[in-house]
PDB file of C-alpha atoms and ligand atoms in Angstrom:
ATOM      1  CA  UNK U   1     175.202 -48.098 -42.242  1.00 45.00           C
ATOM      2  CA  UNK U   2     171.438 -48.958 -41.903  1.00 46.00           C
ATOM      3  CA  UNK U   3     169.098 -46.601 -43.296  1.00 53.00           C
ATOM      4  CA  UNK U   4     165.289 -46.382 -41.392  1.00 61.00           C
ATOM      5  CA  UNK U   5     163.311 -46.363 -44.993  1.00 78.00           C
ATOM      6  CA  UNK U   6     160.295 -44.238 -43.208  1.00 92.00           C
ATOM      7  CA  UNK U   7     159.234 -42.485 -45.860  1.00 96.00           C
ATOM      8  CA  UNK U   8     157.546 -42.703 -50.017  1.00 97.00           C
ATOM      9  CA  UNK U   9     158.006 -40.687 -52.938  1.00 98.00           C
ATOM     10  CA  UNK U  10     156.108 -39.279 -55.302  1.00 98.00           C
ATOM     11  CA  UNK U  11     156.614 -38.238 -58.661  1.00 98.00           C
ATOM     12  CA  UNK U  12     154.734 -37.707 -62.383  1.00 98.00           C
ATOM     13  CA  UNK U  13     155.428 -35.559 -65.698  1.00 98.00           C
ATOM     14  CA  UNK U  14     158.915 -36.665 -65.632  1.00 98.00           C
ATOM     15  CA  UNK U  15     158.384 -36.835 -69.773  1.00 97.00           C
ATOM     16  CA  UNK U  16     161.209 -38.984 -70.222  1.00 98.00           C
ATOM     17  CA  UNK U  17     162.437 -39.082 -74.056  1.00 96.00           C
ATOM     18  CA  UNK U  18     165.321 -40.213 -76.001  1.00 96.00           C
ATOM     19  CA  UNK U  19     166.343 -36.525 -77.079  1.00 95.00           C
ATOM     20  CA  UNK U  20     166.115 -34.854 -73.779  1.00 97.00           C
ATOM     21  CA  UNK U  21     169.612 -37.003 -72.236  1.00 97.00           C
ATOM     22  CA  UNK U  22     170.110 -34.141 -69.684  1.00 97.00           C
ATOM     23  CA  UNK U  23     166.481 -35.536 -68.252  1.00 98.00           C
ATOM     24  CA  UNK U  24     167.213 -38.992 -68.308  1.00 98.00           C
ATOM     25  CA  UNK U  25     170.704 -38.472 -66.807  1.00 98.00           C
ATOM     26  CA  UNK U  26     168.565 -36.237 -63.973  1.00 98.00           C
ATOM     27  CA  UNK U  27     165.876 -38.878 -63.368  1.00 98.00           C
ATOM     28  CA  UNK U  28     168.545 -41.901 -62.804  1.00 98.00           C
ATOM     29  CA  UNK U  29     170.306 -39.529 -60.309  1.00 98.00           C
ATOM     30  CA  UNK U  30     166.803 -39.094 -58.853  1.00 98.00           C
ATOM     31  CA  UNK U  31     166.730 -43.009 -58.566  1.00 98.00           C
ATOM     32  CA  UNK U  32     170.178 -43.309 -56.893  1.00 97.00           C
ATOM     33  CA  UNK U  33     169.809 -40.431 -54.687  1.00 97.00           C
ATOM     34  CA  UNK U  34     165.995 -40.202 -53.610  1.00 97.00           C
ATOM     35  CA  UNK U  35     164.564 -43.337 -54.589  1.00 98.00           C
ATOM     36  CA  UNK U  36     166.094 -46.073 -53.379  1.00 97.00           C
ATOM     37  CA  UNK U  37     166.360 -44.880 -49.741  1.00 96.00           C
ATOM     38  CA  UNK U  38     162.283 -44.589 -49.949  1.00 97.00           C
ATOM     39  CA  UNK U  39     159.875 -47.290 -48.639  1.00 96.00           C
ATOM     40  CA  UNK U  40     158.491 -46.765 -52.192  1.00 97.00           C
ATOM     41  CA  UNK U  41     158.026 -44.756 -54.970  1.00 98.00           C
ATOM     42  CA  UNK U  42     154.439 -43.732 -56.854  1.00 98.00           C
ATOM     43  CA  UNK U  43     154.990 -42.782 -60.366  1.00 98.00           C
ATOM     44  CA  UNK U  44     151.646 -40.639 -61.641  1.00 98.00           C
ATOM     45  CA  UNK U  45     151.460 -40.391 -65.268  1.00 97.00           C
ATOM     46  CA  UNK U  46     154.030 -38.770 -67.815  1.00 97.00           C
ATOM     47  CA  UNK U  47     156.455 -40.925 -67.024  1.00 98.00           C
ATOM     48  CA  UNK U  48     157.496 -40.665 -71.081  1.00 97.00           C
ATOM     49  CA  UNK U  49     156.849 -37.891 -73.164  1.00 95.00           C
ATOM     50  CA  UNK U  50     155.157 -40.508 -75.407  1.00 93.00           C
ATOM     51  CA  UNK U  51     155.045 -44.181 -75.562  1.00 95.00           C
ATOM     52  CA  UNK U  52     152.925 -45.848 -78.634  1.00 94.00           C
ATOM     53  CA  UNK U  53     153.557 -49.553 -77.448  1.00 95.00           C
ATOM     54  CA  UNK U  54     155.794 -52.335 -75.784  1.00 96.00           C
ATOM     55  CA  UNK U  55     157.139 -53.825 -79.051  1.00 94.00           C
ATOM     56  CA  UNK U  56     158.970 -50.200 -79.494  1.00 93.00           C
ATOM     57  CA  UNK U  57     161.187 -50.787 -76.216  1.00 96.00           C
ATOM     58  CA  UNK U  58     164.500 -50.115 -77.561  1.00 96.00           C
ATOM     59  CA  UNK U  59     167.807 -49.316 -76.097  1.00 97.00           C
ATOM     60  CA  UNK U  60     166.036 -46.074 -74.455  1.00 97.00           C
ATOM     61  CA  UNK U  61     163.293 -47.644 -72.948  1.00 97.00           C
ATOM     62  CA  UNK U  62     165.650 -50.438 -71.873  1.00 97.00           C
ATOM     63  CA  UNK U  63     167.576 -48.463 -69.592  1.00 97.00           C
ATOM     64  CA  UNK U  64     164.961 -46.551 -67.847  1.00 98.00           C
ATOM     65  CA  UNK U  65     163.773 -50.148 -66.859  1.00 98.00           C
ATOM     66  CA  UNK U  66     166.908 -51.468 -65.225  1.00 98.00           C
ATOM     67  CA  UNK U  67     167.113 -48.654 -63.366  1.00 97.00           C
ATOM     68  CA  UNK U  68     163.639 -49.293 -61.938  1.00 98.00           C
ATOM     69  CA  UNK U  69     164.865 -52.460 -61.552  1.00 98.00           C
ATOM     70  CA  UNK U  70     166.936 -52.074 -59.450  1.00 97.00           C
ATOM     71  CA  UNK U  71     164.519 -50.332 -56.607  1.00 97.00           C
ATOM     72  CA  UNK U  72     162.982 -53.335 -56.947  1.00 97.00           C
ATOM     73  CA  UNK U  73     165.638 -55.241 -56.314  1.00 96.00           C
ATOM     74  CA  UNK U  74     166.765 -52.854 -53.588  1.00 96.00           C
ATOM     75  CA  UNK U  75     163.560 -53.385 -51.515  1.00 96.00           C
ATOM     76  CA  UNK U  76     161.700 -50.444 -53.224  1.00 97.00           C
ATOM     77  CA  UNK U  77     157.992 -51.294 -54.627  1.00 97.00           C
ATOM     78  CA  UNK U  78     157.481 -49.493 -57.159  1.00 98.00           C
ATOM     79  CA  UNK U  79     154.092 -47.912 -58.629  1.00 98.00           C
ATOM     80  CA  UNK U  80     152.809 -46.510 -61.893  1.00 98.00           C
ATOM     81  CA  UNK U  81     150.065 -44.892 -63.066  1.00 97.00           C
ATOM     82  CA  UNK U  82     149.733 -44.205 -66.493  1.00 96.00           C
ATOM     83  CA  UNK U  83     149.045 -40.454 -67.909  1.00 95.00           C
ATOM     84  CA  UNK U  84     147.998 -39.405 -70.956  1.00 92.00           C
ATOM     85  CA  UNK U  85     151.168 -39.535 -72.986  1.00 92.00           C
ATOM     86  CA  UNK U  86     152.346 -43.180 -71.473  1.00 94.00           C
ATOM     87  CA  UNK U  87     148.695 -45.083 -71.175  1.00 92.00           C
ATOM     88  CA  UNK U  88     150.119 -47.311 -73.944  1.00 94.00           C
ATOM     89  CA  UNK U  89     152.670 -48.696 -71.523  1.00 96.00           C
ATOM     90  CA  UNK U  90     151.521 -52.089 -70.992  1.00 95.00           C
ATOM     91  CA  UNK U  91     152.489 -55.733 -69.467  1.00 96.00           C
ATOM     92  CA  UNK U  92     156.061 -55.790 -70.620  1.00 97.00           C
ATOM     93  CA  UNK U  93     157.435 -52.632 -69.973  1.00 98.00           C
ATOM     94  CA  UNK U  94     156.549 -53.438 -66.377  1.00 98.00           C
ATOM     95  CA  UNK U  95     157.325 -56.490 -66.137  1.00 98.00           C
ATOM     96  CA  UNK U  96     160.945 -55.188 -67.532  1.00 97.00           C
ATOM     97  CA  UNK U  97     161.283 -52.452 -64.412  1.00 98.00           C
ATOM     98  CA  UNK U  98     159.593 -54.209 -62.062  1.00 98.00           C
ATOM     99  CA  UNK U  99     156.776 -52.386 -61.287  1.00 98.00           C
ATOM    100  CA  UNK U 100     153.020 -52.743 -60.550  1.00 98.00           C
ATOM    101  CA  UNK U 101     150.101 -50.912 -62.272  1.00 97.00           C
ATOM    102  CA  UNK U 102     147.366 -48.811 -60.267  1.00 97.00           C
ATOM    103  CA  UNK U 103     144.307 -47.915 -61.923  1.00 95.00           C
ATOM    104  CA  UNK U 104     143.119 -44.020 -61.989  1.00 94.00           C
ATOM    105  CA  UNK U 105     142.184 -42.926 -59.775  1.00 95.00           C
ATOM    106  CA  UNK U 106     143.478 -45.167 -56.865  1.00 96.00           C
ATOM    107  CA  UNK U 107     143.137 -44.613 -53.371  1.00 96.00           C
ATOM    108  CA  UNK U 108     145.703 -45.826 -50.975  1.00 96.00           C
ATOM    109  CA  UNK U 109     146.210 -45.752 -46.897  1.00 96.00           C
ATOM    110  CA  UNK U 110     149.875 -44.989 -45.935  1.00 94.00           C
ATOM    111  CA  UNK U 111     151.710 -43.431 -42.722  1.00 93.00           C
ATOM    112  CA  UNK U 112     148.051 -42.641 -41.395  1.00 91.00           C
ATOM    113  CA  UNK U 113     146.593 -40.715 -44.507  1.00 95.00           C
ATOM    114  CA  UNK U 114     144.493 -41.838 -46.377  1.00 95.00           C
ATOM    115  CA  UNK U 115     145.439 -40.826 -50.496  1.00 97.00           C
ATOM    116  CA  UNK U 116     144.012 -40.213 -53.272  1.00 97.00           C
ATOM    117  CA  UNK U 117     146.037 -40.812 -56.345  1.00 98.00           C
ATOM    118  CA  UNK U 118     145.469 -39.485 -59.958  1.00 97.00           C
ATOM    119  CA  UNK U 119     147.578 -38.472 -62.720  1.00 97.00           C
ATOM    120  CA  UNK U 120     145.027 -35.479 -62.856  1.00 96.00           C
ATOM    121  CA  UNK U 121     143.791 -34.683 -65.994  1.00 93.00           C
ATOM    122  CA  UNK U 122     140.217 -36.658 -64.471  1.00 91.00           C
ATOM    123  CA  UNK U 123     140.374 -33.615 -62.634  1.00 93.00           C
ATOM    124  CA  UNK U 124     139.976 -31.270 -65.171  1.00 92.00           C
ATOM    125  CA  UNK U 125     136.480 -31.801 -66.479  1.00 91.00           C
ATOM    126  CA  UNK U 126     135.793 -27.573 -68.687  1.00 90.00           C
ATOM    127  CA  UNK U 127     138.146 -29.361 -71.047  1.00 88.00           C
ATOM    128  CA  UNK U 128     135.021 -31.641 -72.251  1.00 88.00           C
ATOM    129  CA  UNK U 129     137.152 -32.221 -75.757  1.00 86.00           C
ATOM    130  CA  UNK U 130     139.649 -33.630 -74.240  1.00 86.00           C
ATOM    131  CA  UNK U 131     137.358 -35.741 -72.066  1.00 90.00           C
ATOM    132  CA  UNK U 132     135.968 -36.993 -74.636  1.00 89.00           C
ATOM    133  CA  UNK U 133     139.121 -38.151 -76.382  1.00 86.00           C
ATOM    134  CA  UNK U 134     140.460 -39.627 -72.894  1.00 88.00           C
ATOM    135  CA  UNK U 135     137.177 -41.648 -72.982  1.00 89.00           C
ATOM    136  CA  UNK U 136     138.126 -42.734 -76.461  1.00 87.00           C
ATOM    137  CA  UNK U 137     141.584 -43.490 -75.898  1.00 84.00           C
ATOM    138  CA  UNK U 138     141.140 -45.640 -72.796  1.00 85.00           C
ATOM    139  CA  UNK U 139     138.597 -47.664 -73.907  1.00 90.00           C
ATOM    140  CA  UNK U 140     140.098 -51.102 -73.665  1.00 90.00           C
ATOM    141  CA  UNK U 141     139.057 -52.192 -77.813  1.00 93.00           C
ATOM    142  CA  UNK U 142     140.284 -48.255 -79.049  1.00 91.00           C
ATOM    143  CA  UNK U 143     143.554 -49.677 -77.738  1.00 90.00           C
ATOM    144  CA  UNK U 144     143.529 -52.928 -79.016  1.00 92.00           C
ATOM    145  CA  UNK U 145     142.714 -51.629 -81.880  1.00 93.00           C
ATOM    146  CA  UNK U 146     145.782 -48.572 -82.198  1.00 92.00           C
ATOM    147  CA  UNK U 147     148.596 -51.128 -80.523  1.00 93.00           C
ATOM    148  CA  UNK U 148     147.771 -53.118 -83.518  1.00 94.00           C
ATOM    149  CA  UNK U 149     148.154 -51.001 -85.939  1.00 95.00           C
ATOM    150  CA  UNK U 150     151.784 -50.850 -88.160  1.00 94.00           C
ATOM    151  CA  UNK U 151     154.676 -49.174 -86.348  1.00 93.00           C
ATOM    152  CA  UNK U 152     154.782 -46.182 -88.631  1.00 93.00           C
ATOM    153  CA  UNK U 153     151.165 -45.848 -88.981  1.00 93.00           C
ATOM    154  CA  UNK U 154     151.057 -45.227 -84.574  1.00 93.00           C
ATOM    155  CA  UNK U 155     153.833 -42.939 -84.996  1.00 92.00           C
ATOM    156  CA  UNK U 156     151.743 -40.571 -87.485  1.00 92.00           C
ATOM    157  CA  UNK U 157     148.768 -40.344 -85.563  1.00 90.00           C
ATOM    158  CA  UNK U 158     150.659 -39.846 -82.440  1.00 88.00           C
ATOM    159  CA  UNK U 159     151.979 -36.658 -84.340  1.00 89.00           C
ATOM    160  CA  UNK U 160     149.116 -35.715 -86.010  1.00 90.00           C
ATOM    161  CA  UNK U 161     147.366 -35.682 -82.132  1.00 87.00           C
ATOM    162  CA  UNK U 162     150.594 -33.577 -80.982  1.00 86.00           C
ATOM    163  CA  UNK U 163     150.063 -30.872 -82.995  1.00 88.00           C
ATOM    164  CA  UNK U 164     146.398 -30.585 -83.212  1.00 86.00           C
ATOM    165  CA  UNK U 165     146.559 -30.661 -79.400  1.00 84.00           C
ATOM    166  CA  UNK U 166     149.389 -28.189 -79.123  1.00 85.00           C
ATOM    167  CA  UNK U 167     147.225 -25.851 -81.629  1.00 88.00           C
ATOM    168  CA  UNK U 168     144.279 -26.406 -79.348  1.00 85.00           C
ATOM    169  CA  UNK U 169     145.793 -25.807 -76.070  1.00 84.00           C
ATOM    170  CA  UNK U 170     146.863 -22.150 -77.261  1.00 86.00           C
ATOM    171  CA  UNK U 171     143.408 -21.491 -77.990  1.00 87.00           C
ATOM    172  CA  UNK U 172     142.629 -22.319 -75.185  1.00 84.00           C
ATOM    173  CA  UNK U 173     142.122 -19.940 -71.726  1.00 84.00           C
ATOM    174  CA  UNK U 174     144.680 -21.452 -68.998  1.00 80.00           C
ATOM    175  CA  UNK U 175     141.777 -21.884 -66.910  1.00 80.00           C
ATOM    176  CA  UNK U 176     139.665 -24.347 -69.015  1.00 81.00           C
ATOM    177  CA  UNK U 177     142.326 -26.619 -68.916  1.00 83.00           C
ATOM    178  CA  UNK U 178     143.290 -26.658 -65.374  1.00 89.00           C
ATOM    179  CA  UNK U 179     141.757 -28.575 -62.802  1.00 93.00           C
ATOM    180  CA  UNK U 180     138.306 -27.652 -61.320  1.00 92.00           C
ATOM    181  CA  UNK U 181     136.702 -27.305 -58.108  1.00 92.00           C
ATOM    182  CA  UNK U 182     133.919 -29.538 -59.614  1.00 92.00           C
ATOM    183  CA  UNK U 183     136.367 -32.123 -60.919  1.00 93.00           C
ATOM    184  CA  UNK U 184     137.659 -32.357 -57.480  1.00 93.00           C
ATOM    185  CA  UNK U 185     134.384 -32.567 -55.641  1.00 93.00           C
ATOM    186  CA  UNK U 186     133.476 -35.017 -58.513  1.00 91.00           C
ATOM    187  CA  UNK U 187     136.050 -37.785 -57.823  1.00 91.00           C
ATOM    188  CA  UNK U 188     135.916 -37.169 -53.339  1.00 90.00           C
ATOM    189  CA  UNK U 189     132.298 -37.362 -53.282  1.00 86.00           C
ATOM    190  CA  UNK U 190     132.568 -40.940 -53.071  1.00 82.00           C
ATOM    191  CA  UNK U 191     135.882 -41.347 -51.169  1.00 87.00           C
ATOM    192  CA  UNK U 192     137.082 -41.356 -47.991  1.00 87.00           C
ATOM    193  CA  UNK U 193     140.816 -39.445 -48.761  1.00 93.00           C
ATOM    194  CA  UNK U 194     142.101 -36.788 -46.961  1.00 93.00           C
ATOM    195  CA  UNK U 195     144.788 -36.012 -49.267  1.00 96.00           C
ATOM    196  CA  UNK U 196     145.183 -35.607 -52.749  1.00 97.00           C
ATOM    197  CA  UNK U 197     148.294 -36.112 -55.116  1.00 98.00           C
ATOM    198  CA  UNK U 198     148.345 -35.503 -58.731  1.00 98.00           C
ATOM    199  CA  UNK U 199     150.605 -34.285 -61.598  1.00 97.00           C
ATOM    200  CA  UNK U 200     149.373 -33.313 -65.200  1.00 95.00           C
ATOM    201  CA  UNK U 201     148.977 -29.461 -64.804  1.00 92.00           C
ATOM    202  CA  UNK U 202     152.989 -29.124 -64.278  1.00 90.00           C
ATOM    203  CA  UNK U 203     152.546 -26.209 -61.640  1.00 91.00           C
ATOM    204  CA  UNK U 204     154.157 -27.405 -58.418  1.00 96.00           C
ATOM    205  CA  UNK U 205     150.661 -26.865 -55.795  1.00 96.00           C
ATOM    206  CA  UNK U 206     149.535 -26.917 -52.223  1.00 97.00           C
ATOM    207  CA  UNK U 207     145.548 -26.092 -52.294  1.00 96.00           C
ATOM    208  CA  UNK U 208     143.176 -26.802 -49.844  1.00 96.00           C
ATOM    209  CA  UNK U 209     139.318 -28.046 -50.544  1.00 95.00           C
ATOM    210  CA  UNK U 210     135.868 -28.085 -48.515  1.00 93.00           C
ATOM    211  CA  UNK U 211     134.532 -31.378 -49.226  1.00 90.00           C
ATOM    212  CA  UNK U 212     131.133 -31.868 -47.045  1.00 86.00           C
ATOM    213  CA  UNK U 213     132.927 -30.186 -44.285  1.00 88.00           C
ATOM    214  CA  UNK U 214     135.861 -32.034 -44.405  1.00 89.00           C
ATOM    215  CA  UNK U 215     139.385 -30.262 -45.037  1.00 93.00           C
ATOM    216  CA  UNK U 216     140.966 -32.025 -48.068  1.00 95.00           C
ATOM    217  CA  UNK U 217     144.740 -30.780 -49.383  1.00 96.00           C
ATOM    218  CA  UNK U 218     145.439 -31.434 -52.617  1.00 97.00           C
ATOM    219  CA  UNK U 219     149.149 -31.639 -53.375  1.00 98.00           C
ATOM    220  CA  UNK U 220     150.174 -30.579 -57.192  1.00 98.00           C
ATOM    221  CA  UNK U 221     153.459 -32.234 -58.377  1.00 98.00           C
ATOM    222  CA  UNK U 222     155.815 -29.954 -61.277  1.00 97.00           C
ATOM    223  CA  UNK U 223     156.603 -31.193 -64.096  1.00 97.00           C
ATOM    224  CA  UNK U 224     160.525 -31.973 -64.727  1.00 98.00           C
ATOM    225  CA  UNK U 225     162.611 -30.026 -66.618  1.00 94.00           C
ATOM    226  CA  UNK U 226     166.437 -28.940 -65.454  1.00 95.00           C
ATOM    227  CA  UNK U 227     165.009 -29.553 -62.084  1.00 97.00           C
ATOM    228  CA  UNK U 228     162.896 -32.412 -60.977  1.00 98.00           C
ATOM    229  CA  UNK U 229     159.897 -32.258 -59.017  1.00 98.00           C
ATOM    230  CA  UNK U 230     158.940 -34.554 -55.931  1.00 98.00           C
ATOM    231  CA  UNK U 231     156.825 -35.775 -53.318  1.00 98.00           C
ATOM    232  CA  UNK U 232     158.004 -37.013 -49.730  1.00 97.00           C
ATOM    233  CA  UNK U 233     155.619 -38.385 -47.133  1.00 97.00           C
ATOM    234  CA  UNK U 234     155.855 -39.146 -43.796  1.00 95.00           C
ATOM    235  CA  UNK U 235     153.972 -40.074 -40.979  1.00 93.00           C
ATOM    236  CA  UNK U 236     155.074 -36.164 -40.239  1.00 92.00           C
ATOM    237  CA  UNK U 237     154.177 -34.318 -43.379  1.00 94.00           C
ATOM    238  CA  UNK U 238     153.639 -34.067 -46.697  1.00 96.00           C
ATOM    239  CA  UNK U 239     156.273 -32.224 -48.985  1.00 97.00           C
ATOM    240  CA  UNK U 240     156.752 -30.562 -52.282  1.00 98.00           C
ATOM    241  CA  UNK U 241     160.385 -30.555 -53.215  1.00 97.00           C
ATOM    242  CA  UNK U 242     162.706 -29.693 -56.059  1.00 98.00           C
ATOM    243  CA  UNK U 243     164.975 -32.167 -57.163  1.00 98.00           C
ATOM    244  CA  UNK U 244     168.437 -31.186 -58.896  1.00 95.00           C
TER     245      UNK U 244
HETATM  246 MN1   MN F   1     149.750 -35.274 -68.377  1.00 53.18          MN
END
């Protein structure tokens, strides 16, 4: 049987994590199921719950690369773009799965749209604290600097960020850290996309903007949980759909 493979997928917020099995077991069926009948597959951020460096790859980590191996080795190109609990993936974990790096945001031209890709927390600029800690934490020598530091030491802060964000985040009104119209206008001011495909705020979305007179959708992907949540294009349409 020959399969046309007409079509990519889309997917982010998968927060992948050695406790949650159920998740993993979901996201490799995901793979053998969805994935490897796509042309490719875009992976937006939040691809692991948390990831503090390539010299923890362990057993875990291991297995979540062979099976994105094997899209590659199926014909499937593969795409990541890290979010703000996996931007300390680096060289070797994809190298492992096979997979190539896009910066944030990244545009792309596909089946006659024309994309803009973003894990999506750019997008959500009345959080100004946590813009300025997303500054902090991507600046290329802030990372040197933390994937250096002793095993242990990583694992502490990462906690100590966890909860002080958690604490923060219930202080916070739902709308200040959602995405704004302003964030959006922000990043298409200076792009030519007619679509827009993000993760980060883990409501599955469909919402429309006026950019300059031009019509822009912006698609919102869920996160995962006992159901998945994907993206299928097509030179037909774009879709929102609920993997189980
Ligand atoms: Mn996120």
């Amino acid at each position: 049987m020959t399969l046309s493979k007409n079509h990519t997928l889309f997917v982010s917020d998968v927060h992948l994590s050695e406790n949650k099995p159920e998740l993993t077991a979901l996201f490799l069926k995901f793979i053998n199921e969805k994935a490897l009948f796509a042309q490719e597959l875009y992976i937006l951020g939040d691809l692991f719950d948390v990831w503090l460096g390539d010299d923890l790859i362990g057993n875990f980590e291991h297995e979540i690369a062979t099976a994105l191996e094997t899209l590659a080795n199926a014909g499937v190109k593969t795409y990541f773009l890290a979010g703000n609990r996996d931007f300390f993936v680096g060289e070797k974990f994809l190298k492992l799965a096979k997979i190539t790096a896009l910066k944030d945001p990244c545009e792309i031209s596909i089946f006659g749209y024309s994309l803009l890709l973003t894990h999506g927390d750019l997008l959500c600029t009345d959080d100004k604290l946590y813009q300025r800690y997303r500054s902090f934490v991507q600046n290329p020598l802030s990372r040197k600097i933390f994937l250096r530091f002793p095993i242990q030491f990583r694992k502490l802060i990462a906690r100590k960020l966890r909860s002080r964000s958690k604490q923060y985040q219930q202080r916070q009104p739902i709308a200040k850290l959602d995405v704004t119209e302003e964030g959006v206008q922000k990043i298409l001011a200076q792009k030519q996309a007619n679509v827009i495909i993000h993760g980060h705020v883990h409501r599955a979305n469909t919402i429309n903007h006026n950019v300059n007179g031009r019509v822009i959708t912006r698609y919102v992907l869920g996160t995962w949980h006992h159901t998945g949540s994907y993206i299928v294009l097509d030179t037909q349409s774009v879709e929102i759909k609920v993997f189980q």
